[in-house]
Amino acid sequence: MTEPPSAVHPSAAVLLLLGGAETGLGPPLPGPLNLPAVRMRPFARAIAAATGDGATGVLVRAARYTHRGWNGPREDPFHDAVRALDALRREAGEIPVVLVGHSMGARAALRAAGHPLVRGVVGLAPWCPADDPVTQLAGRDVVLLHSTRDRITSPRASRSFATRARRSGAHACLVAIRRSDHAMLGRARTWHRLTTRIATGLLGLAPLPEAIATALRLPSDAPATRGILDLDRLDLDRPDYAWTGRRSGPSTGNR
């Protein structure tokens, strides 16, 4: 059957990956009991509002987990992320995808970033063990956001991970967020807004904040401190950062 001329074909997607636990073979809790899923809903709404959630050809999806935990070498959320990316490919073809993950979901996003569809990763309060691989991130844009007061996952580990990723060929930086927490409840609207700016920017749909764009262009051997940004020094209210609703080309000039 021929589709009507008004039908919009997906041209890009944002895939959300929820937080979880270090171990847990049971399925995720249902509905409002699944607190990691509840926490990601404002991010989904903000990104959907900025992109039209399919009306402009941008899909916003959330990966489904089979188990609650990472579960050591099983790496269950990583495999769930790959399956979700494969499903997006079957649905929409070879479209660019940005992964947005929180905590365990950020770890899964970083692990799954070698998938051919992935253009970039936004890691929120990411869980970044020192021995996790980074070679799969070569050529990808990686922006990590971490509260300086996080007591669940380590901001220092995120700084180290961003540096290792850049030295392995990723375009990576970290944004430090003061006066917040692991659940991103402190300064929640700032988390939602900045994540949306970065995700749309990495897809080339709107300009990135200039400091982030500059950090993503750092050479692989740049000092680690140059890739660490202070959120409170980023001017996010400049008009040229506003959502434009149209593509402006790749954010870093590397694609």
PDB file of C-alpha atoms in Angstrom:
ATOM      1  CA  MET A   1       0.000   0.000   0.000  1.00  0.00           C
ATOM      2  CA  THR A   2       1.297   3.470  -0.853  1.00  0.00           C
ATOM      3  CA  GLU A   3       1.706   5.754   2.167  1.00  0.00           C
ATOM      4  CA  PRO A   4       0.105   9.218   2.036  1.00  0.00           C
ATOM      5  CA  PRO A   5       2.451  12.088   1.140  1.00  0.00           C
ATOM      6  CA  SER A   6       2.143  13.470   4.677  1.00  0.00           C
ATOM      7  CA  ALA A   7       3.640  10.364   6.276  1.00  0.00           C
ATOM      8  CA  VAL A   8       6.904  11.150   8.052  1.00  0.00           C
ATOM      9  CA  HIS A   9       9.648   8.554   7.962  1.00  0.00           C
ATOM     10  CA  PRO A  10      11.907   8.416  11.033  1.00  0.00           C
ATOM     11  CA  SER A  11      15.226  10.113  10.406  1.00  0.00           C
ATOM     12  CA  ALA A  12      16.752   9.789  13.891  1.00  0.00           C
ATOM     13  CA  ALA A  13      16.023   8.368  17.335  1.00  0.00           C
ATOM     14  CA  VAL A  14      16.804   8.815  21.010  1.00  0.00           C
ATOM     15  CA  LEU A  15      16.885   5.598  23.033  1.00  0.00           C
ATOM     16  CA  LEU A  16      16.525   5.854  26.820  1.00  0.00           C
ATOM     17  CA  LEU A  17      18.141   3.306  29.148  1.00  0.00           C
ATOM     18  CA  LEU A  18      16.991   3.180  32.754  1.00  0.00           C
ATOM     19  CA  GLY A  19      18.927   2.719  35.943  1.00  0.00           C
ATOM     20  CA  GLY A  20      18.881  -0.509  37.899  1.00  0.00           C
ATOM     21  CA  ALA A  21      20.889  -2.545  40.378  1.00  0.00           C
ATOM     22  CA  GLU A  22      24.277  -4.203  40.496  1.00  0.00           C
ATOM     23  CA  THR A  23      22.591  -7.608  40.807  1.00  0.00           C
ATOM     24  CA  GLY A  24      19.026  -8.771  40.311  1.00  0.00           C
ATOM     25  CA  LEU A  25      17.709 -11.546  38.101  1.00  0.00           C
ATOM     26  CA  GLY A  26      14.063 -10.718  38.655  1.00  0.00           C
ATOM     27  CA  PRO A  27      12.131  -8.667  36.110  1.00  0.00           C
ATOM     28  CA  PRO A  28      11.794  -4.889  36.579  1.00  0.00           C
ATOM     29  CA  LEU A  29       8.973  -3.894  38.908  1.00  0.00           C
ATOM     30  CA  PRO A  30       5.716  -2.863  37.219  1.00  0.00           C
ATOM     31  CA  GLY A  31       4.280   0.613  36.779  1.00  0.00           C
ATOM     32  CA  PRO A  32       4.940   3.232  39.478  1.00  0.00           C
ATOM     33  CA  LEU A  33       6.952   0.728  41.535  1.00  0.00           C
ATOM     34  CA  ASN A  34       9.683   0.898  38.904  1.00  0.00           C
ATOM     35  CA  LEU A  35      11.330   4.047  40.252  1.00  0.00           C
ATOM     36  CA  PRO A  36      14.136   4.177  37.640  1.00  0.00           C
ATOM     37  CA  ALA A  37      11.504   4.188  34.899  1.00  0.00           C
ATOM     38  CA  VAL A  38       9.464   6.849  36.677  1.00  0.00           C
ATOM     39  CA  ARG A  39      12.544   9.049  37.000  1.00  0.00           C
ATOM     40  CA  MET A  40      13.276   8.889  33.267  1.00  0.00           C
ATOM     41  CA  ARG A  41       9.788   9.940  32.193  1.00  0.00           C
ATOM     42  CA  PRO A  42      10.509  13.698  32.456  1.00  0.00           C
ATOM     43  CA  PHE A  43      13.564  13.196  30.245  1.00  0.00           C
ATOM     44  CA  ALA A  44      11.436  11.361  27.685  1.00  0.00           C
ATOM     45  CA  ARG A  45       8.809  14.124  27.764  1.00  0.00           C
ATOM     46  CA  ALA A  46      11.399  16.895  27.414  1.00  0.00           C
ATOM     47  CA  ILE A  47      13.130  15.222  24.472  1.00  0.00           C
ATOM     48  CA  ALA A  48       9.822  14.375  22.813  1.00  0.00           C
ATOM     49  CA  ALA A  49       8.626  17.969  23.200  1.00  0.00           C
ATOM     50  CA  ALA A  50      11.831  19.277  21.640  1.00  0.00           C
ATOM     51  CA  THR A  51      11.787  16.873  18.706  1.00  0.00           C
ATOM     52  CA  GLY A  52       8.077  16.393  18.096  1.00  0.00           C
ATOM     53  CA  ASP A  53       8.352  12.678  19.087  1.00  0.00           C
ATOM     54  CA  GLY A  54       8.060  11.356  15.567  1.00  0.00           C
ATOM     55  CA  ALA A  55       6.212  14.312  14.033  1.00  0.00           C
ATOM     56  CA  THR A  56       9.524  15.596  12.654  1.00  0.00           C
ATOM     57  CA  GLY A  57      10.908  12.131  12.047  1.00  0.00           C
ATOM     58  CA  VAL A  58      12.617  11.687  15.446  1.00  0.00           C
ATOM     59  CA  LEU A  59      11.638   8.659  17.519  1.00  0.00           C
ATOM     60  CA  VAL A  60      11.897   8.616  21.324  1.00  0.00           C
ATOM     61  CA  ARG A  61      12.039   5.086  22.728  1.00  0.00           C
ATOM     62  CA  ALA A  62      12.939   3.348  25.993  1.00  0.00           C
ATOM     63  CA  ALA A  63      14.734   0.013  26.100  1.00  0.00           C
ATOM     64  CA  ARG A  64      13.002  -2.823  27.950  1.00  0.00           C
ATOM     65  CA  TYR A  65      15.067  -4.771  30.457  1.00  0.00           C
ATOM     66  CA  THR A  66      14.670  -8.491  30.997  1.00  0.00           C
ATOM     67  CA  HIS A  67      16.275  -8.326  34.462  1.00  0.00           C
ATOM     68  CA  ARG A  68      16.638  -5.718  37.178  1.00  0.00           C
ATOM     69  CA  GLY A  69      20.414  -5.939  37.544  1.00  0.00           C
ATOM     70  CA  TRP A  70      23.656  -5.803  35.602  1.00  0.00           C
ATOM     71  CA  ASN A  71      24.568  -9.239  36.937  1.00  0.00           C
ATOM     72  CA  GLY A  72      28.312  -9.341  36.506  1.00  0.00           C
ATOM     73  CA  PRO A  73      29.597 -10.976  33.325  1.00  0.00           C
ATOM     74  CA  ARG A  74      26.019 -11.549  32.135  1.00  0.00           C
ATOM     75  CA  GLU A  75      25.784  -7.777  31.389  1.00  0.00           C
ATOM     76  CA  ASP A  76      22.046  -8.151  30.926  1.00  0.00           C
ATOM     77  CA  PRO A  77      21.203  -4.460  30.261  1.00  0.00           C
ATOM     78  CA  PHE A  78      23.948  -4.242  27.644  1.00  0.00           C
ATOM     79  CA  HIS A  79      22.342  -7.073  25.676  1.00  0.00           C
ATOM     80  CA  ASP A  80      18.907  -5.475  26.148  1.00  0.00           C
ATOM     81  CA  ALA A  81      20.295  -2.234  24.707  1.00  0.00           C
ATOM     82  CA  VAL A  82      21.678  -4.012  21.649  1.00  0.00           C
ATOM     83  CA  ARG A  83      18.331  -5.736  21.096  1.00  0.00           C
ATOM     84  CA  ALA A  84      16.555  -2.385  21.320  1.00  0.00           C
ATOM     85  CA  LEU A  85      18.942  -0.901  18.753  1.00  0.00           C
ATOM     86  CA  ASP A  86      18.389  -3.853  16.437  1.00  0.00           C
ATOM     87  CA  ALA A  87      14.624  -3.315  16.802  1.00  0.00           C
ATOM     88  CA  LEU A  88      15.046   0.369  15.871  1.00  0.00           C
ATOM     89  CA  ARG A  89      16.989  -0.666  12.797  1.00  0.00           C
ATOM     90  CA  ARG A  90      14.197  -3.031  11.727  1.00  0.00           C
ATOM     91  CA  GLU A  91      11.615  -0.312  12.350  1.00  0.00           C
ATOM     92  CA  ALA A  92      13.332   2.679  10.791  1.00  0.00           C
ATOM     93  CA  GLY A  93      16.427   1.542   8.927  1.00  0.00           C
ATOM     94  CA  GLU A  94      19.916   3.036   9.174  1.00  0.00           C
ATOM     95  CA  ILE A  95      19.069   6.119  11.229  1.00  0.00           C
ATOM     96  CA  PRO A  96      21.398   7.904  13.685  1.00  0.00           C
ATOM     97  CA  VAL A  97      20.650   7.183  17.333  1.00  0.00           C
ATOM     98  CA  VAL A  98      21.696   8.916  20.545  1.00  0.00           C
ATOM     99  CA  LEU A  99      21.600   6.809  23.710  1.00  0.00           C
ATOM    100  CA  VAL A 100      20.565   8.506  26.962  1.00  0.00           C
ATOM    101  CA  GLY A 101      21.196   6.353  30.012  1.00  0.00           C
ATOM    102  CA  HIS A 102      21.094   6.855  33.779  1.00  0.00           C
ATOM    103  CA  SER A 103      23.424   5.051  36.190  1.00  0.00           C
ATOM    104  CA  MET A 104      23.350   1.360  35.176  1.00  0.00           C
ATOM    105  CA  GLY A 105      21.590   2.437  31.993  1.00  0.00           C
ATOM    106  CA  ALA A 106      24.493   4.767  31.215  1.00  0.00           C
ATOM    107  CA  ARG A 107      26.887   1.849  31.626  1.00  0.00           C
ATOM    108  CA  ALA A 108      24.754  -0.171  29.209  1.00  0.00           C
ATOM    109  CA  ALA A 109      24.662   2.757  26.763  1.00  0.00           C
ATOM    110  CA  LEU A 110      28.432   3.150  26.831  1.00  0.00           C
ATOM    111  CA  ARG A 111      28.917  -0.587  26.276  1.00  0.00           C
ATOM    112  CA  ALA A 112      26.391  -0.660  23.406  1.00  0.00           C
ATOM    113  CA  ALA A 113      27.775   2.433  21.664  1.00  0.00           C
ATOM    114  CA  GLY A 114      29.695   0.316  19.181  1.00  0.00           C
ATOM    115  CA  HIS A 115      26.403  -0.528  17.462  1.00  0.00           C
ATOM    116  CA  PRO A 116      26.394   0.886  13.898  1.00  0.00           C
ATOM    117  CA  LEU A 117      23.374   3.123  14.542  1.00  0.00           C
ATOM    118  CA  VAL A 118      24.837   4.943  17.523  1.00  0.00           C
ATOM    119  CA  ARG A 119      26.117   8.461  16.959  1.00  0.00           C
ATOM    120  CA  GLY A 120      26.541   9.486  20.587  1.00  0.00           C
ATOM    121  CA  VAL A 121      25.866   8.809  24.257  1.00  0.00           C
ATOM    122  CA  VAL A 122      24.590  11.041  27.041  1.00  0.00           C
ATOM    123  CA  GLY A 123      25.476   9.369  30.346  1.00  0.00           C
ATOM    124  CA  LEU A 124      23.594  10.631  33.413  1.00  0.00           C
ATOM    125  CA  ALA A 125      25.324   9.876  36.733  1.00  0.00           C
ATOM    126  CA  PRO A 126      26.981   6.965  34.941  1.00  0.00           C
ATOM    127  CA  TRP A 127      28.316   3.808  36.523  1.00  0.00           C
ATOM    128  CA  CYS A 128      31.819   3.609  35.066  1.00  0.00           C
ATOM    129  CA  PRO A 129      33.942   0.760  36.464  1.00  0.00           C
ATOM    130  CA  ALA A 130      37.633   1.254  35.830  1.00  0.00           C
ATOM    131  CA  ASP A 131      37.942  -1.953  33.811  1.00  0.00           C
ATOM    132  CA  ASP A 132      35.026  -1.336  31.441  1.00  0.00           C
ATOM    133  CA  PRO A 133      36.131  -1.157  27.786  1.00  0.00           C
ATOM    134  CA  VAL A 134      36.230   2.101  25.825  1.00  0.00           C
ATOM    135  CA  THR A 135      37.410   1.043  22.369  1.00  0.00           C
ATOM    136  CA  GLN A 136      33.794   0.664  21.191  1.00  0.00           C
ATOM    137  CA  LEU A 137      33.395   4.438  21.674  1.00  0.00           C
ATOM    138  CA  ALA A 138      35.921   5.411  18.987  1.00  0.00           C
ATOM    139  CA  GLY A 139      34.359   7.972  16.653  1.00  0.00           C
ATOM    140  CA  ARG A 140      31.339   8.495  18.935  1.00  0.00           C
ATOM    141  CA  ASP A 141      30.369  11.647  20.828  1.00  0.00           C
ATOM    142  CA  VAL A 142      30.181  10.987  24.574  1.00  0.00           C
ATOM    143  CA  VAL A 143      28.925  13.530  27.107  1.00  0.00           C
ATOM    144  CA  LEU A 144      28.774  12.466  30.752  1.00  0.00           C
ATOM    145  CA  LEU A 145      26.793  14.488  33.311  1.00  0.00           C
ATOM    146  CA  HIS A 146      27.580  13.830  36.963  1.00  0.00           C
ATOM    147  CA  SER A 147      26.665  15.489  40.243  1.00  0.00           C
ATOM    148  CA  THR A 148      29.683  16.411  42.339  1.00  0.00           C
ATOM    149  CA  ARG A 149      27.728  15.139  45.371  1.00  0.00           C
ATOM    150  CA  ASP A 150      26.808  11.738  43.968  1.00  0.00           C
ATOM    151  CA  ARG A 151      27.234   9.012  46.601  1.00  0.00           C
ATOM    152  CA  ILE A 152      25.984   6.083  44.512  1.00  0.00           C
ATOM    153  CA  THR A 153      28.221   6.279  41.452  1.00  0.00           C
ATOM    154  CA  SER A 154      31.591   7.984  41.361  1.00  0.00           C
ATOM    155  CA  PRO A 155      32.126  11.383  39.676  1.00  0.00           C
ATOM    156  CA  ARG A 156      35.865  10.668  39.776  1.00  0.00           C
ATOM    157  CA  ALA A 157      35.345   7.400  37.892  1.00  0.00           C
ATOM    158  CA  SER A 158      33.348   9.299  35.270  1.00  0.00           C
ATOM    159  CA  ARG A 159      36.186  11.793  34.823  1.00  0.00           C
ATOM    160  CA  SER A 160      38.635   8.949  34.360  1.00  0.00           C
ATOM    161  CA  PHE A 161      36.315   7.171  31.940  1.00  0.00           C
ATOM    162  CA  ALA A 162      35.871  10.281  29.783  1.00  0.00           C
ATOM    163  CA  THR A 163      39.649  10.672  29.553  1.00  0.00           C
ATOM    164  CA  ARG A 164      40.168   6.996  28.667  1.00  0.00           C
ATOM    165  CA  ALA A 165      37.427   7.207  26.041  1.00  0.00           C
ATOM    166  CA  ARG A 166      38.985  10.291  24.423  1.00  0.00           C
ATOM    167  CA  ARG A 167      42.378   8.617  24.301  1.00  0.00           C
ATOM    168  CA  SER A 168      40.738   5.683  22.518  1.00  0.00           C
ATOM    169  CA  GLY A 169      39.283   7.888  19.792  1.00  0.00           C
ATOM    170  CA  ALA A 170      35.971   9.056  21.277  1.00  0.00           C
ATOM    171  CA  HIS A 171      34.918  12.718  21.354  1.00  0.00           C
ATOM    172  CA  ALA A 172      34.281  12.838  25.085  1.00  0.00           C
ATOM    173  CA  CYS A 173      33.766  15.289  27.930  1.00  0.00           C
ATOM    174  CA  LEU A 174      32.185  15.489  31.372  1.00  0.00           C
ATOM    175  CA  VAL A 175      29.885  18.169  32.783  1.00  0.00           C
ATOM    176  CA  ALA A 176      30.043  18.500  36.575  1.00  0.00           C
ATOM    177  CA  ILE A 177      26.747  19.497  38.205  1.00  0.00           C
ATOM    178  CA  ARG A 178      26.870  21.036  41.658  1.00  0.00           C
ATOM    179  CA  ARG A 179      24.084  20.939  44.257  1.00  0.00           C
ATOM    180  CA  SER A 180      22.486  17.767  42.968  1.00  0.00           C
ATOM    181  CA  ASP A 181      22.431  14.020  43.639  1.00  0.00           C
ATOM    182  CA  HIS A 182      22.429  10.598  42.002  1.00  0.00           C
ATOM    183  CA  ALA A 183      18.656  10.596  41.421  1.00  0.00           C
ATOM    184  CA  MET A 184      18.983  13.996  39.687  1.00  0.00           C
ATOM    185  CA  LEU A 185      16.232  15.457  41.873  1.00  0.00           C
ATOM    186  CA  GLY A 186      18.310  18.445  42.888  1.00  0.00           C
ATOM    187  CA  ARG A 187      18.175  20.898  39.959  1.00  0.00           C
ATOM    188  CA  ALA A 188      15.942  18.405  38.138  1.00  0.00           C
ATOM    189  CA  ARG A 189      14.774  20.835  35.447  1.00  0.00           C
ATOM    190  CA  THR A 190      18.390  21.648  34.645  1.00  0.00           C
ATOM    191  CA  TRP A 191      19.136  17.942  34.140  1.00  0.00           C
ATOM    192  CA  HIS A 192      16.120  17.584  31.829  1.00  0.00           C
ATOM    193  CA  ARG A 193      16.919  20.715  29.861  1.00  0.00           C
ATOM    194  CA  LEU A 194      20.640  20.081  29.440  1.00  0.00           C
ATOM    195  CA  THR A 195      20.102  16.443  28.464  1.00  0.00           C
ATOM    196  CA  THR A 196      17.620  17.518  25.817  1.00  0.00           C
ATOM    197  CA  ARG A 197      20.032  20.168  24.482  1.00  0.00           C
ATOM    198  CA  ILE A 198      22.844  17.655  24.243  1.00  0.00           C
ATOM    199  CA  ALA A 199      20.793  14.824  22.712  1.00  0.00           C
ATOM    200  CA  THR A 200      19.333  17.067  20.009  1.00  0.00           C
ATOM    201  CA  GLY A 201      22.723  18.657  19.461  1.00  0.00           C
ATOM    202  CA  LEU A 202      24.472  15.320  18.983  1.00  0.00           C
ATOM    203  CA  LEU A 203      21.870  14.442  16.354  1.00  0.00           C
ATOM    204  CA  GLY A 204      22.597  17.706  14.537  1.00  0.00           C
ATOM    205  CA  LEU A 205      19.088  19.030  15.195  1.00  0.00           C
ATOM    206  CA  ALA A 206      20.153  22.105  17.170  1.00  0.00           C
ATOM    207  CA  PRO A 207      23.398  23.751  18.296  1.00  0.00           C
ATOM    208  CA  LEU A 208      25.258  22.283  21.246  1.00  0.00           C
ATOM    209  CA  PRO A 209      26.343  24.642  24.036  1.00  0.00           C
ATOM    210  CA  GLU A 210      29.609  26.012  22.693  1.00  0.00           C
ATOM    211  CA  ALA A 211      31.711  24.814  25.632  1.00  0.00           C
ATOM    212  CA  ILE A 212      30.525  21.240  25.100  1.00  0.00           C
ATOM    213  CA  ALA A 213      31.089  21.418  21.344  1.00  0.00           C
ATOM    214  CA  THR A 214      34.604  22.715  21.981  1.00  0.00           C
ATOM    215  CA  ALA A 215      35.345  19.967  24.526  1.00  0.00           C
ATOM    216  CA  LEU A 216      34.205  17.316  22.060  1.00  0.00           C
ATOM    217  CA  ARG A 217      36.765  18.621  19.577  1.00  0.00           C
ATOM    218  CA  LEU A 218      39.698  18.163  21.961  1.00  0.00           C
ATOM    219  CA  PRO A 219      42.560  16.035  20.637  1.00  0.00           C
ATOM    220  CA  SER A 220      42.986  12.585  22.120  1.00  0.00           C
ATOM    221  CA  ASP A 221      46.095  13.623  24.068  1.00  0.00           C
ATOM    222  CA  ALA A 222      44.563  16.749  25.647  1.00  0.00           C
ATOM    223  CA  PRO A 223      45.019  17.119  29.419  1.00  0.00           C
ATOM    224  CA  ALA A 224      42.172  15.467  31.322  1.00  0.00           C
ATOM    225  CA  THR A 225      41.157  18.727  33.012  1.00  0.00           C
ATOM    226  CA  ARG A 226      40.274  20.344  29.678  1.00  0.00           C
ATOM    227  CA  GLY A 227      37.518  17.800  29.173  1.00  0.00           C
ATOM    228  CA  ILE A 228      35.816  18.619  32.483  1.00  0.00           C
ATOM    229  CA  LEU A 229      33.230  21.403  32.384  1.00  0.00           C
ATOM    230  CA  ASP A 230      31.432  23.187  35.219  1.00  0.00           C
ATOM    231  CA  LEU A 231      27.722  23.433  34.485  1.00  0.00           C
ATOM    232  CA  ASP A 232      27.435  26.728  36.332  1.00  0.00           C
ATOM    233  CA  ARG A 233      29.875  28.295  33.883  1.00  0.00           C
ATOM    234  CA  LEU A 234      27.905  27.226  30.804  1.00  0.00           C
ATOM    235  CA  ASP A 235      25.643  29.896  29.330  1.00  0.00           C
ATOM    236  CA  LEU A 236      22.557  27.858  28.434  1.00  0.00           C
ATOM    237  CA  ASP A 237      20.285  30.848  27.906  1.00  0.00           C
ATOM    238  CA  ARG A 238      21.865  32.170  24.721  1.00  0.00           C
ATOM    239  CA  PRO A 239      19.287  32.327  21.896  1.00  0.00           C
ATOM    240  CA  ASP A 240      21.432  30.260  19.529  1.00  0.00           C
ATOM    241  CA  TYR A 241      21.039  27.261  21.851  1.00  0.00           C
ATOM    242  CA  ALA A 242      17.271  27.189  21.390  1.00  0.00           C
ATOM    243  CA  TRP A 243      15.560  24.324  19.580  1.00  0.00           C
ATOM    244  CA  THR A 244      15.292  25.140  15.884  1.00  0.00           C
ATOM    245  CA  GLY A 245      13.316  22.154  14.642  1.00  0.00           C
ATOM    246  CA  ARG A 246      15.673  21.602  11.740  1.00  0.00           C
ATOM    247  CA  ARG A 247      18.983  19.897  11.149  1.00  0.00           C
ATOM    248  CA  SER A 248      22.110  21.978  11.441  1.00  0.00           C
ATOM    249  CA  GLY A 249      24.636  19.282  10.588  1.00  0.00           C
ATOM    250  CA  PRO A 250      26.829  17.149  12.864  1.00  0.00           C
ATOM    251  CA  SER A 251      27.760  18.909  16.065  1.00  0.00           C
ATOM    252  CA  THR A 252      31.480  18.322  16.095  1.00  0.00           C
ATOM    253  CA  GLY A 253      32.360  18.305  12.431  1.00  0.00           C
ATOM    254  CA  ASN A 254      33.605  14.738  12.710  1.00  0.00           C
ATOM    255  CA  ARG A 255      30.911  13.032  10.592  1.00  0.00           C
TER     256      ARG A 255
END
